[in-house]
């Protein structure tokens, strides 16, 4: 499939079949996914329908395909995947065969030979020249006419093939057989150029998959063996030598080295890794030999998921693309009516020459083809998504990519987003006589045991480092945004904010309140430990801002985007962190409060929410676009509309920049598609240009907008 009109053609044809509940056509992956209701059209019939349109459909059996799933009505539905490509193209065409060896190139050669032979014979037999060109035109029209009929039967009567065939046959009728033959040849050349351009766009996505090596050195009973990466299974042990690409997602069991993760995450500085550290597929081992345990199968590693995400995102339609597609449905039949009026009105009402105005009306048919306009948006979106993925910026579809660039405000979570997410205990303050720091820390650790919250991990780490006794806890529960409570040795223990302690009726002494204020003014987060409702101690922690946080916020400001921090932390700590980074702050927010803040911000324009993808799911969902600072974790890739593989605050500004570059590219493409046709429309009606320049107005515009979209692949970021 070469352009978005191919996508619409296939989708319309399959949606008409009985028992088909959902159809998704992916241009970049050349994949058709069909959801069938029980008793609906058989898979073989769907393949025949697609083949009738001029494509060859091959059923896919992959680990991605789910044999069954529940549809929205509650009934079982079947999901099938087909791979579609031109019927006269061979399988190797999809694997990088040079364009001059493809089926479309062979068709151009045959048609070119026919036109050239007709030209030579017309000089040898000048009296029969018109008949020779007529024969060449009819022979050239055969494959396109057959496709036009198939498309009309499948519900697409106003296809480019229909317009071109009507114009060529009309030219033959009025005696312009020579131009008709050239029009058909130029149309075939245009399709070939579209095929080349689409191939380049797909190559941009396939290059992501090339980050994986073809083979891996797997440990076996007899020693190391060279095996295909696809054969690796979870639990296998592989050896990664210096200079090798890591073949899998896994965990280092032996060895230390610096890993260059830039091909996957965009992180330019090599990262030191050792035993127990995770590694991601596609990164490059710089110096030491590593022994790695495979943690994900080849079809589910980071690179495979990125490729799959980009392909799926390319298939989703952005709002501007939906508008263009709706517009094109009316454009083509409207253009045919306009062509008919051009043919009839001047001769009937103004005494115009029938031959002249019929010729101009036929040329208008060719100008009216919407191919360039329809491809202008998805080509730019696909290139933008691919460019972002190469730099660790993953966006789930054109709608999100468009919305990011329109954002007026970016709201950041604090812990794990603007900060490193690894707070450390800095101060322990006992509030009762006879209570030491280790006892305070031990009680707090017993309540926080098993929690994944960064502050809980800081307390548990400090307790382990100081060998604090941690008694067992029971009946643990969380008061969202406020505290964690449990029963320890029959006594009620709670760890929460000073605000929670006051609301729970615990009286904090003036000295304790003064100490809390001093700690919070230093940018530290303070929690109180309550034992049977009475204060036992204070624990202060600090999480340092990310190294690039201030620069990332400044980059957003330069782009004209406001930044605000939403945090559940206290006002003093929030202001201390926000002051360093130069952004506004809304502090002491419960999860419900964050939702209200986002709703208030959205009243002034689109809002992007940036969180760690774990604790911020409601806020990420409520924002216009949610961005997860995730480093490739499952939660980061699955929760939000976009994810930053490289954990940099500056990545948010990069996403805004990429979105705006994509939107600018879309505007340029639409201007070229519409502008070029407008120019040729005027020149055609004025009699300056004829049929073959008219077909160039379509194919030329299509190629130009595709090549312009491919420029986005060179986007470098801020």
XYZ file of C-alpha atoms in Angstrom:
718
model
C 0.000 0.000 0.000
C 1.448 3.328 -1.080
C -0.798 6.075 0.280
C -3.696 6.863 2.571
C -6.213 6.397 -0.240
C -5.133 2.727 -0.322
C -5.937 2.554 3.388
C -9.398 4.061 2.911
C -10.090 1.765 -0.048
C -9.243 -1.418 1.852
C -11.042 -0.293 5.003
C -14.232 0.641 3.134
C -14.268 -2.627 1.209
C -13.833 -4.842 4.281
C -16.228 -2.853 6.480
C -19.028 -3.625 3.986
C -18.725 -7.350 4.618
C -21.334 -8.883 6.966
C -20.255 -9.795 10.490
C -17.217 -7.496 10.531
C -17.266 -5.373 13.691
C -13.919 -3.556 13.502
C -11.341 -2.901 10.791
C -7.924 -1.325 11.230
C -5.559 -0.731 8.308
C -1.933 0.178 9.042
C -0.233 1.858 6.075
C 3.304 1.709 7.456
C 3.089 -1.950 8.494
C 0.902 -2.857 5.483
C -1.289 -4.743 7.936
C -5.054 -5.230 8.040
C -6.571 -6.251 11.383
C -10.162 -7.489 11.231
C -12.459 -8.276 14.134
C -15.206 -10.723 13.120
C -18.370 -11.539 14.988
C -19.308 -15.233 15.331
C -20.876 -16.432 12.102
C -19.552 -13.428 10.198
C -17.624 -13.372 6.953
C -14.964 -16.077 6.841
C -11.298 -15.087 6.809
C -10.884 -16.602 3.336
C -13.682 -14.368 2.006
C -11.973 -11.321 3.502
C -8.747 -12.316 1.748
C -10.643 -12.623 -1.553
C -12.217 -9.199 -1.057
C -8.792 -7.613 -0.509
C -7.272 -9.520 -3.422
C -10.071 -8.258 -5.658
C -8.867 -4.694 -5.020
C -5.487 -5.465 -6.559
C -3.623 -6.482 -3.411
C -2.312 -9.824 -2.278
C -3.330 -10.655 1.269
C -1.266 -13.046 3.369
C -2.690 -14.192 6.687
C -0.290 -13.569 9.567
C 0.264 -15.866 12.496
C 2.189 -13.880 15.102
C 2.550 -13.703 18.841
C 0.782 -10.364 18.674
C -2.439 -11.802 17.323
C -4.984 -12.776 19.915
C -7.177 -15.610 18.665
C -10.234 -14.386 20.523
C -11.366 -11.472 22.605
C -14.607 -10.070 23.965
C -16.280 -7.397 21.906
C -18.145 -4.503 23.494
C -21.430 -6.313 23.193
C -20.144 -9.132 25.355
C -19.930 -11.734 22.587
C -16.822 -13.510 21.440
C -15.087 -12.049 18.409
C -12.196 -13.241 16.313
C -9.199 -11.128 15.404
C -7.197 -11.839 12.268
C -4.156 -10.132 10.780
C -3.430 -9.874 7.057
C -0.394 -8.462 5.278
C -1.371 -6.662 2.059
C 0.869 -5.735 -0.844
C 0.447 -5.242 -4.573
C -0.708 -8.396 -6.319
C 2.065 -8.177 -8.901
C 4.726 -7.623 -6.264
C 6.708 -10.487 -4.854
C 7.248 -11.181 -1.181
C 10.816 -9.971 -1.311
C 9.602 -6.506 -2.363
C 8.804 -5.898 1.299
C 12.264 -6.921 2.390
C 14.239 -4.226 0.621
C 14.202 -5.235 -3.068
C 15.425 -2.268 -5.195
C 12.531 -0.265 -6.617
C 13.540 -1.016 -10.202
C 12.873 -4.713 -9.603
C 9.368 -4.280 -8.166
C 6.131 -5.167 -9.929
C 5.204 -1.504 -10.400
C 8.546 -0.822 -12.056
C 7.905 -3.706 -14.459
C 4.473 -2.256 -15.248
C 6.018 1.144 -16.002
C 8.560 -0.537 -18.287
C 5.814 -2.375 -20.193
C 3.654 0.740 -20.560
C 6.676 2.811 -21.556
C 7.494 0.193 -24.182
C 3.932 0.348 -25.515
C 3.968 4.143 -25.800
C 7.438 4.149 -27.359
C 6.395 1.460 -29.870
C 3.261 3.445 -30.717
C 5.352 6.581 -31.295
C 7.748 4.728 -33.613
C 4.936 3.011 -35.540
C 3.071 6.303 -35.906
C 6.073 7.620 -37.862
C 6.225 4.514 -40.036
C 2.447 4.432 -40.596
C 1.317 8.044 -40.076
C -2.206 7.409 -41.364
C -2.768 4.710 -38.769
C -1.127 6.687 -35.922
C -4.377 7.323 -34.063
C -5.297 3.632 -34.153
C -1.839 2.660 -32.913
C -2.109 5.037 -29.939
C -5.646 3.806 -29.312
C -4.378 0.218 -29.075
C -1.552 1.297 -26.759
C -3.971 3.262 -24.546
C -6.463 0.408 -24.233
C -3.680 -2.073 -23.436
C -2.249 0.308 -20.829
C -5.686 0.944 -19.314
C -6.428 -2.738 -18.794
C -4.798 -3.202 -15.330
C -6.113 0.136 -14.054
C -9.591 -0.366 -15.494
C -9.834 -3.765 -13.859
C -8.847 -2.225 -10.522
C -11.349 0.649 -10.945
C -14.183 -1.842 -11.504
C -13.146 -3.863 -8.448
C -13.002 -0.704 -6.333
C -16.437 0.398 -7.523
C -17.885 -2.980 -6.579
C -16.235 -2.732 -3.160
C -17.830 0.637 -2.438
C -15.208 3.099 -3.767
C -16.602 4.308 -7.107
C -14.747 7.642 -6.991
C -11.192 6.310 -6.920
C -8.199 7.816 -8.699
C -8.288 4.843 -11.061
C -11.858 5.726 -12.009
C -10.967 9.361 -12.626
C -7.897 8.476 -14.666
C -9.691 5.859 -16.780
C -12.609 8.212 -17.431
C -10.242 10.981 -18.494
C -8.173 8.684 -20.740
C -11.209 7.118 -22.420
C -12.748 10.547 -22.891
C -9.542 11.738 -24.527
C -9.692 8.767 -26.896
C -13.294 9.630 -27.823
C -12.401 13.219 -28.731
C -9.379 12.063 -30.748
C -6.583 12.769 -28.255
C -5.392 9.154 -28.122
C -1.714 10.166 -28.038
C -2.200 12.268 -24.903
C -4.377 9.540 -23.376
C -1.527 7.038 -23.705
C 0.921 9.484 -22.111
C -1.535 10.149 -19.259
C -1.741 6.437 -18.440
C 2.057 6.125 -18.551
C 2.544 9.146 -16.276
C -0.053 7.744 -13.885
C 1.914 4.484 -13.646
C 5.152 6.453 -13.123
C 3.446 8.418 -10.347
C 2.335 5.217 -8.632
C 5.904 3.925 -8.829
C 7.228 7.141 -7.264
C 4.634 6.857 -4.489
C 5.811 3.295 -3.913
C 9.430 4.474 -3.627
C 8.501 7.263 -1.226
C 6.343 4.965 0.926
C 9.213 2.472 1.012
C 11.537 5.148 2.350
C 9.008 6.033 5.051
C 8.736 2.365 6.071
C 12.520 2.083 6.087
C 12.553 4.757 8.792
C 10.487 2.496 11.041
C 12.304 -0.698 10.040
C 15.605 0.941 10.989
C 14.425 0.814 14.606
C 14.203 -2.972 14.370
C 17.758 -3.091 12.985
C 19.003 -2.003 16.423
C 18.837 -5.660 17.416
C 21.677 -7.959 16.345
C 20.741 -10.954 14.218
C 22.304 -13.496 16.582
C 23.192 -13.936 20.251
C 25.839 -15.986 22.101
C 23.726 -18.257 24.307
C 25.116 -20.517 26.996
C 24.453 -24.217 26.412
C 25.615 -27.474 27.969
C 28.429 -27.781 25.443
C 29.450 -24.129 25.781
C 28.487 -20.983 23.916
C 26.365 -21.297 20.792
C 25.442 -18.702 18.178
C 21.635 -18.622 17.880
C 19.079 -16.298 16.252
C 17.872 -13.592 18.629
C 14.273 -14.673 17.951
C 14.994 -18.039 19.584
C 15.945 -16.543 22.979
C 13.637 -17.441 25.839
C 13.124 -15.950 29.291
C 15.772 -17.357 31.639
C 18.392 -18.031 28.949
C 21.929 -16.854 29.713
C 23.781 -14.915 27.016
C 27.265 -13.469 26.750
C 27.742 -9.918 25.467
C 31.271 -9.070 24.343
C 32.767 -5.538 24.119
C 31.454 -3.819 21.005
C 28.403 -6.112 20.728
C 24.824 -4.915 20.748
C 22.818 -6.341 23.643
C 20.446 -8.892 22.047
C 17.746 -8.866 24.724
C 16.172 -7.164 27.693
C 17.755 -8.756 30.721
C 19.695 -8.516 33.955
C 23.457 -8.634 34.372
C 24.592 -11.577 36.484
C 28.357 -11.185 35.964
C 30.654 -8.454 34.713
C 30.755 -4.676 34.623
C 30.763 -2.331 31.670
C 29.600 1.000 30.306
C 26.584 0.660 28.016
C 25.756 3.082 25.233
C 21.947 3.273 25.315
C 21.684 6.167 22.847
C 20.323 4.040 19.963
C 17.235 3.262 22.082
C 16.812 6.051 24.639
C 18.755 8.915 23.053
C 20.985 9.127 26.170
C 24.347 10.216 24.761
C 26.453 9.422 27.843
C 27.315 5.712 28.403
C 25.804 4.314 31.592
C 27.790 2.133 34.014
C 26.140 -1.226 34.674
C 27.026 -4.173 36.881
C 25.565 -7.321 38.512
C 21.857 -6.912 39.265
C 21.416 -3.977 36.883
C 18.955 -4.177 33.994
C 20.046 -3.887 30.359
C 17.897 -3.075 27.346
C 18.008 -4.648 23.923
C 19.803 -2.602 21.289
C 22.270 -0.879 23.630
C 25.995 -1.234 22.858
C 28.461 -2.810 25.278
C 31.498 -0.535 25.483
C 34.272 -2.487 27.235
C 33.663 -5.406 29.630
C 32.314 -8.912 28.958
C 28.812 -9.301 30.419
C 26.790 -12.345 31.352
C 23.089 -11.503 31.010
C 19.942 -13.391 31.980
C 17.125 -12.870 29.455
C 14.060 -11.270 31.076
C 11.879 -10.821 27.972
C 11.332 -12.838 24.829
C 12.460 -11.283 21.537
C 8.904 -10.345 20.547
C 8.406 -8.428 23.787
C 11.734 -6.678 24.366
C 12.097 -2.900 24.438
C 13.000 -2.502 20.759
C 10.160 -4.763 19.589
C 7.675 -2.888 21.743
C 8.905 0.458 20.399
C 8.556 -0.725 16.787
C 5.098 -2.106 17.520
C 4.088 1.103 19.298
C 5.238 3.288 16.389
C 3.443 1.083 13.849
C 0.233 1.136 15.871
C 0.543 4.880 16.421
C 0.992 5.392 12.672
C -2.288 3.541 12.111
C -4.280 5.807 14.432
C -5.827 8.803 12.699
C -5.171 12.325 13.948
C -8.030 14.870 13.992
C -6.585 16.704 10.990
C -6.325 13.416 9.090
C -9.952 12.561 9.849
C -11.002 15.988 8.589
C -9.031 15.581 5.348
C -10.516 12.119 4.780
C -14.058 13.415 5.315
C -13.323 16.310 2.982
C -11.930 14.006 0.277
C -15.117 11.900 0.260
C -17.053 14.937 -0.970
C -14.205 16.399 -3.013
C -13.978 13.662 -5.655
C -17.677 13.369 -6.595
C -17.884 17.149 -6.427
C -14.950 17.392 -8.815
C -16.666 15.015 -11.239
C -19.775 17.227 -11.197
C -17.575 20.289 -11.767
C -15.867 18.511 -14.675
C -19.238 17.729 -16.224
C -20.301 21.371 -15.851
C -17.059 22.524 -17.514
C -17.835 20.223 -20.447
C -21.508 21.227 -20.811
C -22.007 24.816 -19.670
C -19.660 26.808 -21.996
C -20.846 25.066 -25.218
C -24.524 25.158 -24.265
C -24.714 28.659 -22.800
C -21.831 30.523 -24.403
C -21.383 28.751 -27.720
C -18.024 27.300 -26.749
C -16.256 24.636 -28.767
C -17.291 21.142 -27.626
C -13.865 19.587 -28.276
C -12.039 22.318 -26.370
C -14.249 22.238 -23.280
C -14.514 18.445 -23.234
C -10.718 18.313 -23.275
C -10.488 20.822 -20.394
C -13.165 19.006 -18.421
C -11.262 15.737 -18.749
C -8.078 17.447 -17.560
C -10.030 18.772 -14.576
C -10.897 15.160 -13.673
C -7.202 14.379 -13.288
C -6.508 17.508 -11.273
C -9.372 16.615 -8.931
C -7.756 13.458 -7.540
C -7.275 13.971 -3.762
C -4.317 11.593 -3.326
C -1.782 14.296 -2.440
C -4.165 15.910 0.045
C -5.080 12.609 1.698
C -1.433 11.519 2.139
C -0.280 14.939 3.387
C -1.243 14.311 7.034
C -0.436 10.599 7.653
C 2.939 10.888 5.907
C 3.976 13.726 8.222
C 2.568 11.985 11.311
C 4.394 8.724 10.505
C 7.703 10.529 9.989
C 7.238 12.533 13.195
C 6.499 9.400 15.227
C 9.548 7.621 13.778
C 11.834 10.605 14.398
C 10.681 10.797 18.001
C 11.078 7.060 18.619
C 14.698 7.219 17.432
C 15.358 9.756 20.178
C 13.506 8.011 22.985
C 10.273 10.008 22.563
C 7.363 7.599 22.193
C 3.973 8.997 21.196
C 0.880 6.826 20.871
C -0.684 8.228 17.734
C -1.216 11.321 15.678
C -3.910 12.768 17.960
C -1.480 12.960 20.897
C 1.328 14.259 18.688
C -0.891 17.092 17.438
C -2.171 17.959 20.930
C 1.291 18.225 22.526
C 2.295 21.080 20.242
C -0.888 23.003 21.093
C -0.321 22.791 24.875
C -0.524 26.039 26.823
C 0.561 24.507 30.140
C 2.701 21.561 31.248
C 1.927 20.221 34.717
C 4.685 18.194 36.386
C 4.464 15.756 39.243
C 7.380 16.317 41.627
C 8.712 13.033 42.975
C 10.315 10.892 40.273
C 9.552 13.430 37.559
C 11.186 16.760 38.372
C 13.294 15.022 41.012
C 15.440 11.903 40.782
C 12.828 9.824 42.573
C 15.397 8.468 45.039
C 14.943 10.482 48.257
C 17.208 9.743 51.196
C 16.562 10.153 54.908
C 18.474 13.222 56.136
C 17.106 13.798 59.657
C 15.431 11.698 62.389
C 13.961 13.670 65.295
C 12.588 11.713 68.331
C 9.754 13.605 70.045
C 9.593 11.589 73.275
C 12.128 11.160 76.013
C 13.758 7.735 75.982
C 13.093 7.213 72.263
C 16.129 6.981 70.016
C 16.441 7.414 66.252
C 16.619 3.656 65.557
C 13.290 3.032 67.317
C 11.564 5.814 65.347
C 13.023 4.477 62.112
C 12.121 0.864 62.953
C 8.452 1.636 63.626
C 8.223 3.666 60.400
C 9.866 0.874 58.389
C 7.480 -1.748 59.761
C 4.483 0.282 58.527
C 6.078 1.031 55.122
C 7.183 -2.568 54.494
C 6.116 -3.663 51.022
C 5.281 -0.167 49.756
C 6.690 0.942 46.378
C 6.425 4.679 47.111
C 9.797 6.497 46.848
C 9.496 7.913 50.378
C 8.734 4.444 51.747
C 11.792 3.026 49.975
C 13.925 5.788 51.507
C 12.746 4.857 55.019
C 13.311 1.135 54.413
C 16.794 1.797 53.021
C 17.722 3.959 56.015
C 16.438 1.308 58.443
C 18.562 -1.355 56.745
C 21.665 0.860 56.718
C 21.324 1.647 60.442
C 20.296 -1.899 61.418
C 17.121 -0.582 63.034
C 14.846 -3.313 64.475
C 11.742 -3.646 62.265
C 8.897 -5.398 64.119
C 6.226 -7.156 62.001
C 3.124 -5.159 61.093
C -0.450 -6.277 60.453
C -3.615 -4.780 58.971
C -1.703 -2.193 56.958
C -3.801 0.291 55.006
C -3.239 3.488 53.047
C -5.092 6.770 53.488
C -4.561 8.155 49.944
C -2.357 11.223 49.898
C -2.201 11.367 53.688
C -0.717 8.427 55.616
C -0.003 4.726 55.949
C -1.345 2.945 59.019
C -0.770 -0.503 60.561
C -0.919 -2.480 63.789
C 2.534 -3.193 65.270
C 2.688 -5.342 68.358
C -0.925 -4.516 69.128
C -0.326 -0.753 68.928
C -1.597 1.645 66.245
C 1.213 3.159 64.191
C 0.764 5.773 61.454
C 3.283 7.444 59.162
C 1.994 10.555 57.409
C 2.303 14.249 56.801
C 2.324 16.761 59.667
C -1.025 17.969 58.321
C -2.454 14.483 58.752
C -1.112 14.305 62.304
C -2.905 17.544 63.236
C -6.125 16.417 61.527
C -5.887 13.103 63.430
C -5.843 15.023 66.714
C -2.149 14.590 67.548
C -0.824 17.659 69.345
C 2.539 18.745 67.939
C 4.574 20.811 70.366
C 5.762 24.303 69.432
C 9.313 22.970 69.311
C 8.259 20.185 66.904
C 6.417 22.660 64.664
C 9.463 24.946 64.586
C 11.698 22.004 63.629
C 9.257 20.929 60.897
C 9.194 24.462 59.440
C 13.017 24.607 59.393
C 13.355 21.231 57.681
C 10.712 22.062 55.083
C 12.359 25.400 54.352
C 15.463 23.426 53.379
C 13.394 21.635 50.721
C 12.987 18.471 52.772
C 9.843 16.359 53.036
C 8.863 15.655 56.642
C 6.676 12.797 57.869
C 5.416 12.290 61.397
C 5.313 8.964 63.212
C 2.279 8.525 65.455
C 2.146 5.782 68.082
C -1.352 5.219 69.469
C -2.325 8.660 68.161
C 0.569 10.514 69.826
C 3.676 11.909 68.079
C 6.734 9.676 68.459
C 9.132 11.258 65.984
C 9.837 13.093 62.748
C 11.657 11.774 59.693
C 12.942 14.224 57.053
C 13.896 13.219 53.507
C 15.157 15.085 50.505
C 14.885 14.201 46.825
C 17.209 16.294 44.674
C 15.956 17.801 41.397
C 17.095 16.116 38.185
C 20.234 17.630 36.740
C 18.418 18.938 33.660
C 15.169 19.958 35.379
C 15.861 23.707 35.452
C 17.076 23.707 31.840
C 14.047 21.651 30.766
C 11.608 24.084 32.379
C 13.504 27.017 30.827
C 13.257 25.358 27.374
C 9.478 25.118 27.776
C 9.316 28.780 28.722
C 11.257 29.679 25.566
C 8.634 27.784 23.566
C 5.920 29.904 25.192
C 4.588 27.089 27.392
C 3.842 27.645 31.081
C 5.040 25.074 33.623
C 3.548 24.243 37.008
C 4.383 21.616 39.630
C 1.563 19.635 41.220
C 2.632 17.886 44.401
C 1.147 16.297 47.460
C 4.103 17.623 49.450
C 3.789 20.540 51.838
C 3.809 24.162 50.728
C 7.315 24.990 52.015
C 9.009 21.985 50.411
C 7.108 22.513 47.175
C 8.138 26.169 47.007
C 11.758 25.323 47.832
C 11.976 22.870 44.905
C 9.936 25.041 42.534
C 12.049 28.087 43.352
C 15.205 26.286 42.243
C 13.586 25.257 38.961
C 11.749 28.480 38.143
C 8.147 27.267 37.928
C 4.851 27.728 39.754
C 3.695 25.226 42.369
C 0.427 23.836 43.709
C 1.199 21.945 46.922
C -0.555 19.723 49.455
C -2.701 18.156 46.732
C -4.550 14.898 47.185
C -5.191 12.834 44.002
C -8.656 14.394 43.688
C -7.130 17.861 44.123
C -4.745 17.215 41.221
C -7.692 16.380 38.999
C -9.386 19.662 39.950
C -6.183 21.604 39.250
C -5.861 20.023 35.809
C -9.501 20.797 35.044
C -8.891 24.435 36.027
C -5.784 24.639 33.826
C -7.647 23.079 30.882
C -10.127 25.945 31.023
C -7.294 28.136 29.668
C -6.097 25.737 26.963
C -4.700 22.222 26.390
C -2.721 20.788 29.308
C 0.065 18.219 29.267
C 0.577 16.227 32.486
C 3.987 14.669 33.125
C 4.254 11.944 35.771
C 6.164 8.792 36.612
C 3.485 6.544 35.088
C 2.870 4.723 38.382
C 1.126 6.985 40.915
C -0.224 9.594 38.510
C -2.575 7.551 36.318
C -5.734 9.609 37.109
C -3.977 12.914 36.402
C -2.337 11.545 33.250
C -5.740 10.430 31.988
C -7.465 13.710 32.864
C -4.968 15.928 31.010
C -5.213 16.695 27.293
C -2.069 14.564 26.896
C -0.358 12.417 29.534
C 3.411 11.911 29.338
C 5.086 9.220 31.431
C 8.682 9.657 32.584
C 9.295 5.974 32.360
C 12.609 4.696 31.076
C 10.846 2.003 29.066
C 8.891 0.362 31.885
C 5.630 -1.406 31.099
C 3.661 1.133 33.108
C 5.281 4.055 31.289
C 4.565 2.561 27.880
C 1.003 1.516 28.703
C -0.398 4.250 30.966
C 0.079 7.547 29.143
C -0.295 9.008 25.651
C 3.469 9.434 25.378
C 6.558 8.236 27.220
C 10.119 9.496 27.652
C 12.508 6.560 27.358
C 15.351 8.826 28.383
C 14.413 10.182 31.795
C 15.022 13.854 31.026
C 12.769 16.789 31.835
C 14.106 18.349 28.640
C 12.394 15.556 26.738
C 9.057 17.318 27.322
C 10.292 20.410 25.465
C 11.618 18.104 22.747
C 8.138 16.588 22.381
C 6.580 20.045 22.061
C 9.192 20.967 19.458
C 8.625 17.722 17.524
C 4.868 18.215 17.592
C 5.153 21.754 16.269
C 7.594 20.653 13.559
C 5.108 17.951 12.524
C 2.187 20.388 12.483
C 4.244 22.823 10.376
C 5.065 19.977 7.990
C 1.367 19.114 7.707
C 0.516 22.735 6.877
C 3.258 22.793 4.226
C 1.979 19.544 2.728
C -1.604 20.746 2.566
C -0.454 24.018 1.001
C 1.523 22.128 -1.668
C -1.300 19.665 -2.363
C -3.997 22.323 -2.656
C -1.822 25.075 -4.132
C -0.395 22.988 -6.955
C -3.838 21.780 -7.950
C -5.215 25.328 -7.798
C -2.486 26.549 -10.173
C -3.133 23.751 -12.671
C -6.883 24.253 -12.334
C -6.532 27.851 -13.497
C -4.060 27.029 -16.270
C -6.236 24.140 -17.492
C -9.428 26.191 -17.634
C -7.449 28.924 -19.397
C -6.245 26.410 -21.973
C -2.564 26.803 -21.049
C -2.014 23.216 -19.851
C -3.577 19.930 -20.931
C -4.001 16.335 -19.878
C -0.479 15.210 -19.134
C 0.416 18.275 -16.988
C -2.855 17.615 -15.145
C -1.783 14.118 -14.147
C 1.573 15.562 -13.076
C -0.350 17.953 -10.808
C -1.581 14.912 -8.898
C 1.368 12.528 -8.925
C 3.871 15.359 -8.586
C 2.080 16.788 -5.574
C 1.839 13.346 -3.984
C 5.561 12.765 -4.341
C 6.409 16.277 -3.126
C 4.351 16.026 0.072
C 5.770 12.571 0.824
C 9.350 13.737 0.349
C 8.639 16.797 2.468
C 7.262 14.556 5.228
C 10.422 12.434 5.083
C 12.430 15.523 6.055
C 11.057 15.071 9.560
C 13.160 11.933 9.912
C 16.159 14.270 10.187
C 14.651 16.153 13.159
C 17.289 16.495 15.897
C 15.412 18.042 18.819
C 16.313 21.134 20.845
